[in-house]
PDB file of C-alpha atoms and ligand atoms in Angstrom:
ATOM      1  CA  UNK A 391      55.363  30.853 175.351  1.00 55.00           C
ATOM      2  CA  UNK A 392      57.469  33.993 175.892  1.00 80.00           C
ATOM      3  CA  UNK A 393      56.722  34.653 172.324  1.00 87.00           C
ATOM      4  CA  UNK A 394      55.575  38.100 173.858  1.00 89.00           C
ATOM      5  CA  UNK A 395      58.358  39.155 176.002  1.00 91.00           C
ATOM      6  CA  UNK A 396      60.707  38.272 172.972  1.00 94.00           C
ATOM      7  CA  UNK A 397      59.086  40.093 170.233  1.00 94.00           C
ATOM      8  CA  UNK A 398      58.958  42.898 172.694  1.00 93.00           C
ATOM      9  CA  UNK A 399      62.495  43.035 173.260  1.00 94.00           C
ATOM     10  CA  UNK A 400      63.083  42.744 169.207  1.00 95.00           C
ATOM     11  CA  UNK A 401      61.491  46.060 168.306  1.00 94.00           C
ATOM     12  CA  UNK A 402      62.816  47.970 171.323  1.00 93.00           C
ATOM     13  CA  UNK A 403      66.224  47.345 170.204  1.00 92.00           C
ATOM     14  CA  UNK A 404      65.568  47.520 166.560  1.00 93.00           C
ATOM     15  CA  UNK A 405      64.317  50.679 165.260  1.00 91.00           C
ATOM     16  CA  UNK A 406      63.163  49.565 161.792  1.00 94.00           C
ATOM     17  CA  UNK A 407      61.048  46.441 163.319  1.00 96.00           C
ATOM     18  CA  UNK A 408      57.539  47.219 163.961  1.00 97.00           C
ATOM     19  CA  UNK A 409      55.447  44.451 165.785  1.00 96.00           C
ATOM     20  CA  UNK A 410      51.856  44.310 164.362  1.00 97.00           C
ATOM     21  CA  UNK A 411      49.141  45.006 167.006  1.00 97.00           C
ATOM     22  CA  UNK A 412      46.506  41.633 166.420  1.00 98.00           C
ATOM     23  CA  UNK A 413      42.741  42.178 167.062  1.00 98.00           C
ATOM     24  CA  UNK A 414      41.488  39.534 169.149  1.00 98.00           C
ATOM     25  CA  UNK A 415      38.008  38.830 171.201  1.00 98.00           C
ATOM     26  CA  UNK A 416      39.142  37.641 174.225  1.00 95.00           C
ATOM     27  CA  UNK A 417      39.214  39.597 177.587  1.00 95.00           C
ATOM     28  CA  UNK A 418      42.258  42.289 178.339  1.00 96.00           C
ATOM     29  CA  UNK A 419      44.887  39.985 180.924  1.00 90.00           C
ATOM     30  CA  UNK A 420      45.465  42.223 183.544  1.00 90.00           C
ATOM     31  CA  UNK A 421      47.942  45.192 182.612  1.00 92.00           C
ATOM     32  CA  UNK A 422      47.221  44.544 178.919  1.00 94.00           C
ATOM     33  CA  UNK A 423      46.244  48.048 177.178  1.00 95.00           C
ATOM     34  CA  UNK A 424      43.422  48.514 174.557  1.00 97.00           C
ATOM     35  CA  UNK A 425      45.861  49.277 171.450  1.00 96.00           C
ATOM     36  CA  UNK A 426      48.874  48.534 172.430  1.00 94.00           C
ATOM     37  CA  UNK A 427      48.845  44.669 173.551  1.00 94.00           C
ATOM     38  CA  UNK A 428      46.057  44.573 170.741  1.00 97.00           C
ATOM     39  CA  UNK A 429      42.888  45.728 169.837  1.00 98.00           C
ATOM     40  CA  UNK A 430      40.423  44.165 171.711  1.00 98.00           C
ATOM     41  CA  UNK A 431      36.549  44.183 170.112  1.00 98.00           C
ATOM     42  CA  UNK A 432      33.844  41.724 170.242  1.00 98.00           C
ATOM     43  CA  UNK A 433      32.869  38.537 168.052  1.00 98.00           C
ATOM     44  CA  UNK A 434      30.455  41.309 166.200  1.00 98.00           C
ATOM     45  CA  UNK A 435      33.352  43.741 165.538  1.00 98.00           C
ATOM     46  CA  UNK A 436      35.245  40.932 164.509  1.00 98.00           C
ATOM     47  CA  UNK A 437      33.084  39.573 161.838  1.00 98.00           C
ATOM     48  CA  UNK A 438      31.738  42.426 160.385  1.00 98.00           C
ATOM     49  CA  UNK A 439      35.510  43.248 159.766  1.00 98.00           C
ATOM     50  CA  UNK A 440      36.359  39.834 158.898  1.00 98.00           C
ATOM     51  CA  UNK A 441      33.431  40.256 156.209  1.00 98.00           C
ATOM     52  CA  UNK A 442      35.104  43.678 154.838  1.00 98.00           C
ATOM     53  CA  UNK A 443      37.608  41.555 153.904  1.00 97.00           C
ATOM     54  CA  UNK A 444      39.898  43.641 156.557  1.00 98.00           C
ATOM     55  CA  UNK A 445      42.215  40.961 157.504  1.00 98.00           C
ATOM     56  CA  UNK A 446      45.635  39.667 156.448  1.00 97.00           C
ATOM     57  CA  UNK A 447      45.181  36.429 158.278  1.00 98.00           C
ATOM     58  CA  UNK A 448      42.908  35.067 161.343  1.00 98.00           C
ATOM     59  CA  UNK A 449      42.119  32.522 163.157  1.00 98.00           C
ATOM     60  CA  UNK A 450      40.652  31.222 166.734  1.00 96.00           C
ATOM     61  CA  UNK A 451      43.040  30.210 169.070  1.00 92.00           C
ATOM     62  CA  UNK A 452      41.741  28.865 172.640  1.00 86.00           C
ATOM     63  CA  UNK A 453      38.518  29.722 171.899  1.00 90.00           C
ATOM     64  CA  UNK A 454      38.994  33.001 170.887  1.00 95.00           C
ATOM     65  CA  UNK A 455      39.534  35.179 167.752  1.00 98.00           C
ATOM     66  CA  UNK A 456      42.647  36.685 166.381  1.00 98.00           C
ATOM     67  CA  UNK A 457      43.895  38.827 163.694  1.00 98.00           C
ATOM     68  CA  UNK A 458      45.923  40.874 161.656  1.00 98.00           C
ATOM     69  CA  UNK A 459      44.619  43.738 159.693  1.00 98.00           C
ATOM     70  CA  UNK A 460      46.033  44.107 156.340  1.00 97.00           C
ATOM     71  CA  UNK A 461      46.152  47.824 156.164  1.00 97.00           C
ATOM     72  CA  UNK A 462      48.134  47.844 159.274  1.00 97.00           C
ATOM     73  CA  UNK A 463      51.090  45.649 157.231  1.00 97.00           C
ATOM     74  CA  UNK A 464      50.532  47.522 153.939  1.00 96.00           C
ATOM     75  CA  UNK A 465      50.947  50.837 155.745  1.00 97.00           C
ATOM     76  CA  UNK A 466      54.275  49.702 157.465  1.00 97.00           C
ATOM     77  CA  UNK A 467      55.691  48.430 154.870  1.00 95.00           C
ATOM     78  CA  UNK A 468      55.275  51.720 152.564  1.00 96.00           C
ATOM     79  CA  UNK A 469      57.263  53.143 155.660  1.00 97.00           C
ATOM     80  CA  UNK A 470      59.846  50.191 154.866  1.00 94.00           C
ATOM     81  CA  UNK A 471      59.460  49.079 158.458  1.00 96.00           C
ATOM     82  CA  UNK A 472      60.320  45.544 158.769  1.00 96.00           C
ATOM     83  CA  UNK A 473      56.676  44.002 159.857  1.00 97.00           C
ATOM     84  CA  UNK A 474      56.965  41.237 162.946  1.00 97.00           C
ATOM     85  CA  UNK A 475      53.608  39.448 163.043  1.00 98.00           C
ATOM     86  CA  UNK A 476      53.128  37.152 166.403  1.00 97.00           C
ATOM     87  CA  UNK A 477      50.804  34.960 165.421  1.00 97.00           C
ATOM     88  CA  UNK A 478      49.911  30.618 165.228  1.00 95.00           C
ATOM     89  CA  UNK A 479      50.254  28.675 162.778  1.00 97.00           C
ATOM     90  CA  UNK A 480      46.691  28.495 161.163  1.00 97.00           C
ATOM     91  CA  UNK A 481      47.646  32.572 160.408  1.00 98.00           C
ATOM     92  CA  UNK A 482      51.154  31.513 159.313  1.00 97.00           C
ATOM     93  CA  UNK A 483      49.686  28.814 156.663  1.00 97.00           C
ATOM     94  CA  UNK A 484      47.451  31.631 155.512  1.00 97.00           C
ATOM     95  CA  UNK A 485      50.014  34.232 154.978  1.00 97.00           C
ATOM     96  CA  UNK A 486      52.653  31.693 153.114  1.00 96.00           C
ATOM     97  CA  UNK A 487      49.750  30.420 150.620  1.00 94.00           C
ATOM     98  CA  UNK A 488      49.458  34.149 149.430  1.00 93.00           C
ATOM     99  CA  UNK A 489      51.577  36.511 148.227  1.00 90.00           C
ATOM    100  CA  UNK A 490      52.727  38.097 150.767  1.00 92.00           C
ATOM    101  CA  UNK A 491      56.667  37.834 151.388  1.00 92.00           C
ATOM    102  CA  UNK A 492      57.690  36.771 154.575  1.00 95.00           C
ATOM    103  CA  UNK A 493      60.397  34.688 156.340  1.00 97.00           C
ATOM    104  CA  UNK A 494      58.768  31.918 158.848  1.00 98.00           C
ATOM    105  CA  UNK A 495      60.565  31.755 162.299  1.00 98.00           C
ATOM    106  CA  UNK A 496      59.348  29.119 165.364  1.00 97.00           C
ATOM    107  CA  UNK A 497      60.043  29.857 168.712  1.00 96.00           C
ATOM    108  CA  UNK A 498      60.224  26.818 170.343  1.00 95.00           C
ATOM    109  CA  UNK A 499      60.514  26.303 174.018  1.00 93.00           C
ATOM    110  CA  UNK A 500      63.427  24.453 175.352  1.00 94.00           C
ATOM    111  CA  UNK A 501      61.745  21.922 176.699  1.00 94.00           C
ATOM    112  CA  UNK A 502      58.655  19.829 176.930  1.00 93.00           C
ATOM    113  CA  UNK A 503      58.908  20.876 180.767  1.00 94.00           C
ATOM    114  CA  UNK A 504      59.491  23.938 180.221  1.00 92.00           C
ATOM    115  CA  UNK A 505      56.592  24.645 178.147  1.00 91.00           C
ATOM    116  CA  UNK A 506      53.981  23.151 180.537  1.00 91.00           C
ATOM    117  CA  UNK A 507      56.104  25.318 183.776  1.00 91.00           C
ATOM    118  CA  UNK A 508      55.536  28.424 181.917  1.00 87.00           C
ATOM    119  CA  UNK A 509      51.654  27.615 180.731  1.00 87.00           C
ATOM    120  CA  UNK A 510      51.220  26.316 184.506  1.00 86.00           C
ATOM    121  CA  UNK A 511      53.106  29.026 186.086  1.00 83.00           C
ATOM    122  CA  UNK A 512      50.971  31.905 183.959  1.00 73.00           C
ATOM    123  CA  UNK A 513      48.318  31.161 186.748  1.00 70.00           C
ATOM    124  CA  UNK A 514      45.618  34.081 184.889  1.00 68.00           C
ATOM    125  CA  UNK A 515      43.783  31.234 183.194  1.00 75.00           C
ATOM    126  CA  UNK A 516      41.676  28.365 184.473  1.00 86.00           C
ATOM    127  CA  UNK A 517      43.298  24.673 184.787  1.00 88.00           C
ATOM    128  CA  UNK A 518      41.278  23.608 181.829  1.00 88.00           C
ATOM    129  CA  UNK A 519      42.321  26.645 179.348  1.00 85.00           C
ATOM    130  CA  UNK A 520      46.118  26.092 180.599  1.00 88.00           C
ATOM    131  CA  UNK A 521      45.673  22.838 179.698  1.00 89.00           C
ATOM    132  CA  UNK A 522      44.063  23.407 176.333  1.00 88.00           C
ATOM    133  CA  UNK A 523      46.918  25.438 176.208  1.00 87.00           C
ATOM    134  CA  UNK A 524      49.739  23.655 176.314  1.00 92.00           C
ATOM    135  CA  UNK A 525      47.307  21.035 173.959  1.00 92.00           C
ATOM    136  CA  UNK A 526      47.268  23.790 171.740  1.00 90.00           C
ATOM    137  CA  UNK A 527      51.325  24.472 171.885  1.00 90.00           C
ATOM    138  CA  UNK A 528      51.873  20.933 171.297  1.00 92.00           C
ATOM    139  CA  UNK A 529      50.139  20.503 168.365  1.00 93.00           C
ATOM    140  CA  UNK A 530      51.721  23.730 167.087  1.00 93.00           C
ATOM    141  CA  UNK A 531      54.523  21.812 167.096  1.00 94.00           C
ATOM    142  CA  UNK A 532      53.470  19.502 163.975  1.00 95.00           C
ATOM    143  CA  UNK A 533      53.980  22.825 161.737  1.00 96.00           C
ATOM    144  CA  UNK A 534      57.690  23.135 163.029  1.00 97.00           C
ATOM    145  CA  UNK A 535      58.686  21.585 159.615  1.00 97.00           C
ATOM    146  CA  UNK A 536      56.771  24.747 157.189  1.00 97.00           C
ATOM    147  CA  UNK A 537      58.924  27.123 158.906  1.00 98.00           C
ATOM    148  CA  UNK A 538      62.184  28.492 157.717  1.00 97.00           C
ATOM    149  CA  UNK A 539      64.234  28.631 161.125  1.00 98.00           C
ATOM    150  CA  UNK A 540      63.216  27.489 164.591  1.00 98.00           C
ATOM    151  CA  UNK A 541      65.339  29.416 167.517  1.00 98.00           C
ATOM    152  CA  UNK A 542      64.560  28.016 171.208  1.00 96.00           C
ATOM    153  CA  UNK A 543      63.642  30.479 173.567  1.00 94.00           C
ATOM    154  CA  UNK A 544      65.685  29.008 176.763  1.00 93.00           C
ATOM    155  CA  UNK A 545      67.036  32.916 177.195  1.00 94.00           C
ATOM    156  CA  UNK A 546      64.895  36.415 176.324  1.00 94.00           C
ATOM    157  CA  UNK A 547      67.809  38.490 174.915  1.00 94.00           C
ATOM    158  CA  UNK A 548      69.600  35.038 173.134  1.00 96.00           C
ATOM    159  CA  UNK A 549      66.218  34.435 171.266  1.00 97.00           C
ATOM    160  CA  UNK A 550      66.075  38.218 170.618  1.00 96.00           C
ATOM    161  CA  UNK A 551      69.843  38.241 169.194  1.00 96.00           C
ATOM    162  CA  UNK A 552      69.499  34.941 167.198  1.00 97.00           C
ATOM    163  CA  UNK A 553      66.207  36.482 165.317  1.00 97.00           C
ATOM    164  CA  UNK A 554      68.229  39.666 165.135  1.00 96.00           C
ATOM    165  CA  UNK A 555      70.798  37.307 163.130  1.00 97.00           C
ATOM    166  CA  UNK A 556      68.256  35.936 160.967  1.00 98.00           C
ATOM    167  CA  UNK A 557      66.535  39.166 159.958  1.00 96.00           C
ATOM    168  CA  UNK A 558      70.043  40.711 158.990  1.00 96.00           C
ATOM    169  CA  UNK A 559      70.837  37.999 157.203  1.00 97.00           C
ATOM    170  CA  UNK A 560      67.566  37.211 154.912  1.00 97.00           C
ATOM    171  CA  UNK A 561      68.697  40.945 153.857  1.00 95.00           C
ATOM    172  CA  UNK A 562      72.016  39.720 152.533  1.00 97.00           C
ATOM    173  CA  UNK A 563      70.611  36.874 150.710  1.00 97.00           C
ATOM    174  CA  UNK A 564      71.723  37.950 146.740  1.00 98.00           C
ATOM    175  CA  UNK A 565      68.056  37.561 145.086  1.00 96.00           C
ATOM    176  CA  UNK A 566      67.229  40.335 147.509  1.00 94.00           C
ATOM    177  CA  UNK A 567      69.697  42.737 146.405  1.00 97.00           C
ATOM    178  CA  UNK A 568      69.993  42.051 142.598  1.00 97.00           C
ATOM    179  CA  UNK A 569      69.265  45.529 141.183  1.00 97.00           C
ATOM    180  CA  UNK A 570      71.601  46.985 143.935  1.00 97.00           C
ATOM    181  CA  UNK A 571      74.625  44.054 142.833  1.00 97.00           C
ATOM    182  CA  UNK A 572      73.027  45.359 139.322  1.00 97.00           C
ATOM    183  CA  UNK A 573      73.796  48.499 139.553  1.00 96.00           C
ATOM    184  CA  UNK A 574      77.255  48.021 141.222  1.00 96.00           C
ATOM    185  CA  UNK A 575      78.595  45.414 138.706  1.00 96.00           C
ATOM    186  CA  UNK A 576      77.343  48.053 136.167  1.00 95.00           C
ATOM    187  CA  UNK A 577      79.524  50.908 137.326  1.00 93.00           C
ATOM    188  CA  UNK A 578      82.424  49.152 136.383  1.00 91.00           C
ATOM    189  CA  UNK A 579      82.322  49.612 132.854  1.00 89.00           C
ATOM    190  CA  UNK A 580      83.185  52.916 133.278  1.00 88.00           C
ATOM    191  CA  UNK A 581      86.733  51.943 134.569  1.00 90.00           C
TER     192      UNK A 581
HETATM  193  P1  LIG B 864      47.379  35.177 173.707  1.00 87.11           P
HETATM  194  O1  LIG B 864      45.904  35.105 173.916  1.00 87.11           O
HETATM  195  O2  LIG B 864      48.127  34.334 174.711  1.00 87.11           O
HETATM  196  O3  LIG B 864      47.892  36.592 173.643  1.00 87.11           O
HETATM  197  O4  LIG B 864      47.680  34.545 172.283  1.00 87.11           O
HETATM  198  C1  LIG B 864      47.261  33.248 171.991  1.00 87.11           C
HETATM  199  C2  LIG B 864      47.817  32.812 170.628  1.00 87.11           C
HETATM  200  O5  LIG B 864      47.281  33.617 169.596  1.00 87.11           O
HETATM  201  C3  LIG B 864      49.341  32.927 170.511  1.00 87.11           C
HETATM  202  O6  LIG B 864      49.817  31.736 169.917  1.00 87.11           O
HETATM  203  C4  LIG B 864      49.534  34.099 169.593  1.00 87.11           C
HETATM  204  O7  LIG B 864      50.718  33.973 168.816  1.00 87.11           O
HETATM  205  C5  LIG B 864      48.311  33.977 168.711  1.00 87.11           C
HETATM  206  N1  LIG B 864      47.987  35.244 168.048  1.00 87.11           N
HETATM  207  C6  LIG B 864      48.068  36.492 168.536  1.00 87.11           C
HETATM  208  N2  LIG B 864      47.704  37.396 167.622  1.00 87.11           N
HETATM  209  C7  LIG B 864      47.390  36.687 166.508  1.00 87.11           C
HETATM  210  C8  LIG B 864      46.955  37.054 165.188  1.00 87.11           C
HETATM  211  O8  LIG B 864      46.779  38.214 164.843  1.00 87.11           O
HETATM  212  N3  LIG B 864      46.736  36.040 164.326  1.00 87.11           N
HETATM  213  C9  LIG B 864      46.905  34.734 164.644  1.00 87.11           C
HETATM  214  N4  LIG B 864      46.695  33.825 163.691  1.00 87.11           N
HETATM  215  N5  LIG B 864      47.331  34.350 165.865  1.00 87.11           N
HETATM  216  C10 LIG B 864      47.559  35.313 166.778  1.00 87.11           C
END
Protein backbone atom coordinates (compact mmCIF):
# COMPACT_ATOMS: atom_id res chain seq x y z
CA UNK A 1 0.00 0.00 0.00
CA UNK A 2 1.41 3.47 -0.74
CA UNK A 3 3.04 1.79 -3.60
CA UNK A 4 1.29 4.75 -5.53
CA UNK A 5 2.19 7.77 -3.64
CA UNK A 6 5.88 6.41 -3.69
CA UNK A 7 6.35 5.70 -7.26
CA UNK A 8 4.81 9.07 -7.73
CA UNK A 9 7.24 10.85 -5.79
CA UNK A 10 10.20 8.71 -7.68
CA UNK A 11 9.60 10.11 -11.14
CA UNK A 12 8.83 13.66 -10.01
CA UNK A 13 12.18 13.92 -8.61
CA UNK A 14 13.92 11.87 -11.16
CA UNK A 15 13.83 13.07 -14.59
CA UNK A 16 15.03 9.95 -16.43
CA UNK A 17 12.34 7.58 -14.50
CA UNK A 18 9.21 7.14 -16.33
CA UNK A 19 6.36 5.21 -14.45
CA UNK A 20 4.41 2.95 -16.91
CA UNK A 21 0.66 3.82 -17.14
CA UNK A 22 -1.14 -0.06 -16.53
CA UNK A 23 -4.48 -0.78 -18.32
CA UNK A 24 -6.83 -2.15 -15.97
CA UNK A 25 -10.85 -2.95 -15.99
CA UNK A 26 -11.86 -1.80 -12.90
CA UNK A 27 -13.83 1.49 -12.20
CA UNK A 28 -11.82 5.10 -12.07
CA UNK A 29 -11.42 5.75 -7.79
CA UNK A 30 -12.52 9.05 -7.46
CA UNK A 31 -9.91 11.76 -8.76
CA UNK A 32 -8.22 9.04 -10.83
CA UNK A 33 -7.81 10.37 -14.61
CA UNK A 34 -8.40 8.24 -17.80
CA UNK A 35 -4.54 8.11 -18.93
CA UNK A 36 -2.80 9.25 -16.43
CA UNK A 37 -3.62 6.92 -13.25
CA UNK A 38 -4.08 4.27 -16.16
CA UNK A 39 -5.98 3.43 -18.97
CA UNK A 40 -9.12 2.28 -18.04
CA UNK A 41 -11.18 -0.06 -20.84
CA UNK A 42 -13.45 -2.90 -20.44
CA UNK A 43 -12.96 -6.84 -20.09
CA UNK A 44 -13.63 -6.67 -24.15
CA UNK A 45 -10.88 -4.06 -24.74
CA UNK A 46 -8.83 -5.99 -22.58
CA UNK A 47 -8.92 -9.27 -24.28
CA UNK A 48 -9.00 -8.41 -27.65
CA UNK A 49 -5.63 -6.65 -26.73
CA UNK A 50 -4.52 -9.35 -24.59
CA UNK A 51 -5.15 -11.60 -27.83
CA UNK A 52 -2.89 -9.10 -30.08
CA UNK A 53 -0.41 -10.22 -28.02
CA UNK A 54 -0.19 -6.35 -26.75
CA UNK A 55 0.97 -6.96 -23.33
CA UNK A 56 4.28 -7.17 -21.45
CA UNK A 57 2.70 -8.81 -18.47
CA UNK A 58 -1.02 -9.10 -16.89
CA UNK A 59 -2.83 -10.36 -14.54
CA UNK A 60 -6.23 -10.02 -12.31
CA UNK A 61 -5.83 -8.61 -9.15
CA UNK A 62 -9.09 -8.24 -6.81
CA UNK A 63 -11.14 -9.24 -9.35
CA UNK A 64 -10.05 -7.12 -11.87
CA UNK A 65 -7.63 -6.93 -14.86
CA UNK A 66 -4.29 -5.31 -15.15
CA UNK A 67 -1.59 -4.64 -17.52
CA UNK A 68 1.32 -3.38 -19.08
CA UNK A 69 1.59 -2.77 -22.72
CA UNK A 70 4.78 -3.72 -24.24
CA UNK A 71 5.09 -0.97 -26.72
CA UNK A 72 4.73 1.47 -23.98
CA UNK A 73 8.25 -0.12 -22.30
CA UNK A 74 9.90 -0.67 -25.71
CA UNK A 75 9.20 2.94 -26.64
CA UNK A 76 10.72 4.30 -23.30
CA UNK A 77 13.40 2.51 -23.29
CA UNK A 78 14.59 3.61 -26.99
CA UNK A 79 14.28 7.10 -25.17
CA UNK A 80 16.72 5.46 -22.46
CA UNK A 81 14.17 6.37 -19.82
CA UNK A 82 14.55 4.21 -16.91
CA UNK A 83 10.97 2.21 -17.01
CA UNK A 84 9.21 1.87 -13.26
CA UNK A 85 6.46 -0.73 -13.64
CA UNK A 86 3.95 -0.87 -10.41
CA UNK A 87 2.66 -3.94 -10.66
CA UNK A 88 1.96 -7.66 -8.35
CA UNK A 89 3.69 -10.29 -8.33
CA UNK A 90 1.88 -12.67 -10.86
CA UNK A 91 3.21 -9.63 -13.52
CA UNK A 92 6.61 -9.64 -11.77
CA UNK A 93 7.02 -13.65 -12.25
CA UNK A 94 6.05 -13.01 -15.84
CA UNK A 95 8.47 -10.33 -16.63
CA UNK A 96 11.63 -12.21 -14.78
CA UNK A 97 10.85 -15.62 -16.78
CA UNK A 98 11.46 -13.55 -20.06
CA UNK A 99 13.93 -11.59 -21.30
CA UNK A 100 13.31 -8.60 -20.31
CA UNK A 101 16.02 -6.93 -17.89
CA UNK A 102 14.83 -5.65 -14.84
CA UNK A 103 15.81 -5.23 -11.15
CA UNK A 104 12.90 -6.62 -8.65
CA UNK A 105 12.17 -4.21 -5.68
CA UNK A 106 9.25 -5.05 -2.75
CA UNK A 107 7.75 -2.45 -0.96
CA UNK A 108 6.80 -3.80 2.08
CA UNK A 109 4.74 -2.13 4.69
CA UNK A 110 6.16 -1.68 8.08
CA UNK A 111 3.93 -3.53 9.72
CA UNK A 112 1.30 -6.19 9.74
CA UNK A 113 -0.84 -3.27 11.40
CA UNK A 114 0.04 -1.02 9.36
CA UNK A 115 -0.94 -2.72 6.29
CA UNK A 116 -4.51 -3.59 7.41
CA UNK A 117 -4.78 0.58 8.89
CA UNK A 118 -3.99 1.72 5.50
CA UNK A 119 -6.33 -1.03 3.47
CA UNK A 120 -9.04 -0.18 6.31
CA UNK A 121 -8.46 3.43 6.36
CA UNK A 122 -8.74 3.64 2.20
CA UNK A 123 -12.57 3.53 3.04
CA UNK A 124 -13.46 3.69 -1.26
CA UNK A 125 -13.93 -0.06 -1.25
CA UNK A 126 -16.46 -2.37 0.36
CA UNK A 127 -15.49 -4.35 3.75
CA UNK A 128 -15.28 -7.51 1.76
CA UNK A 129 -12.84 -6.13 -1.18
CA UNK A 130 -10.64 -4.40 1.74
CA UNK A 131 -10.53 -7.51 3.14
CA UNK A 132 -9.70 -9.49 0.04
CA UNK A 133 -7.32 -6.91 0.00
CA UNK A 134 -5.22 -7.10 2.59
CA UNK A 135 -5.75 -11.27 1.77
CA UNK A 136 -4.33 -10.39 -1.34
CA UNK A 137 -1.21 -8.22 0.24
CA UNK A 138 -0.52 -10.98 2.49
CA UNK A 139 -0.08 -13.53 0.23
CA UNK A 140 2.04 -11.16 -1.87
CA UNK A 141 4.18 -11.51 0.74
CA UNK A 142 5.22 -15.32 -0.06
CA UNK A 143 7.09 -13.80 -3.30
CA UNK A 144 9.22 -11.44 -0.97
CA UNK A 145 12.07 -14.03 -1.46
CA UNK A 146 12.15 -13.68 -5.87
CA UNK A 147 12.85 -10.14 -5.40
CA UNK A 148 16.18 -8.47 -5.42
CA UNK A 149 15.70 -5.76 -2.55
CA UNK A 150 12.72 -5.18 -0.27
CA UNK A 151 12.64 -1.35 1.18
CA UNK A 152 9.71 -0.75 3.87
CA UNK A 153 7.60 2.00 3.19
CA UNK A 154 7.19 3.38 6.99
CA UNK A 155 8.09 7.08 5.32
CA UNK A 156 7.05 8.42 1.49
CA UNK A 157 10.27 10.37 0.71
CA UNK A 158 12.68 7.52 2.80
CA UNK A 159 11.16 4.76 0.49
CA UNK A 160 11.55 7.21 -2.44
CA UNK A 161 15.39 7.94 -1.48
CA UNK A 162 16.26 4.26 -0.64
CA UNK A 163 14.88 3.14 -4.32
CA UNK A 164 16.67 6.23 -5.55
CA UNK A 165 19.86 4.39 -3.93
CA UNK A 166 19.16 1.23 -5.51
CA UNK A 167 18.52 2.45 -9.04
CA UNK A 168 21.92 4.47 -8.93
CA UNK A 169 23.57 1.79 -7.81
CA UNK A 170 22.39 -1.29 -10.19
CA UNK A 171 24.04 1.40 -12.72
CA UNK A 172 27.43 1.07 -11.09
CA UNK A 173 27.37 -2.59 -10.95
CA UNK A 174 30.73 -3.45 -13.43
CA UNK A 175 28.86 -6.05 -15.90
CA UNK A 176 26.79 -2.99 -16.71
CA UNK A 177 29.48 -0.81 -17.75
CA UNK A 178 32.04 -3.23 -19.36
CA UNK A 179 32.44 -1.64 -22.82
CA UNK A 180 32.62 1.82 -21.06
CA UNK A 181 35.60 0.21 -18.32
CA UNK A 182 36.54 -1.29 -21.99
CA UNK A 183 37.09 1.50 -23.54
CA UNK A 184 38.77 3.37 -20.60
CA UNK A 185 41.30 0.59 -19.70
CA UNK A 186 41.96 0.75 -23.52
CA UNK A 187 43.04 4.36 -23.67
CA UNK A 188 45.85 3.67 -21.67
CA UNK A 189 47.97 2.10 -24.07
CA UNK A 190 48.47 5.15 -25.58
CA UNK A 191 50.44 6.49 -22.49
P1 LIG B 1 -5.14 -0.72 -7.63
O1 LIG B 1 -6.43 -1.24 -8.17
O2 LIG B 1 -5.19 -0.53 -6.13
O3 LIG B 1 -4.66 0.51 -8.35
O4 LIG B 1 -4.04 -1.84 -7.90
C1 LIG B 1 -4.23 -3.13 -7.42
C2 LIG B 1 -2.96 -3.97 -7.66
O5 LIG B 1 -2.72 -4.11 -9.04
C3 LIG B 1 -1.69 -3.35 -7.07
O6 LIG B 1 -0.98 -4.37 -6.40
C4 LIG B 1 -0.93 -2.88 -8.28
O7 LIG B 1 0.47 -2.92 -8.08
C5 LIG B 1 -1.35 -3.91 -9.30
N1 LIG B 1 -1.16 -3.43 -10.67
C6 LIG B 1 -1.37 -2.20 -11.17
N2 LIG B 1 -1.06 -2.15 -12.47
C7 LIG B 1 -0.64 -3.40 -12.80
C8 LIG B 1 -0.16 -3.99 -14.02
O8 LIG B 1 -0.05 -3.37 -15.06
N3 LIG B 1 0.17 -5.29 -13.96
C9 LIG B 1 0.07 -6.04 -12.83
N4 LIG B 1 0.47 -7.32 -12.89
N5 LIG B 1 -0.36 -5.52 -11.67
C10 LIG B 1 -0.71 -4.22 -11.66
Amino acid sequence: MGKGTVCRVLCQENRRLVRTTSLTTRSPRKGERDGVDYHFVDEKKFHELKEQGAFLEWAKVHGNFYATLAQEVEELRQKDYDVLLEIDVQGAAQIRNSSVEGVYIFLLPPSMEELWRRIMGRGSDTPEAMKERFNNAYHELSEVWKYDYVVINDDISRAARTIEGIIMAEKCRVEKNKQFLTDFIEKGDKY
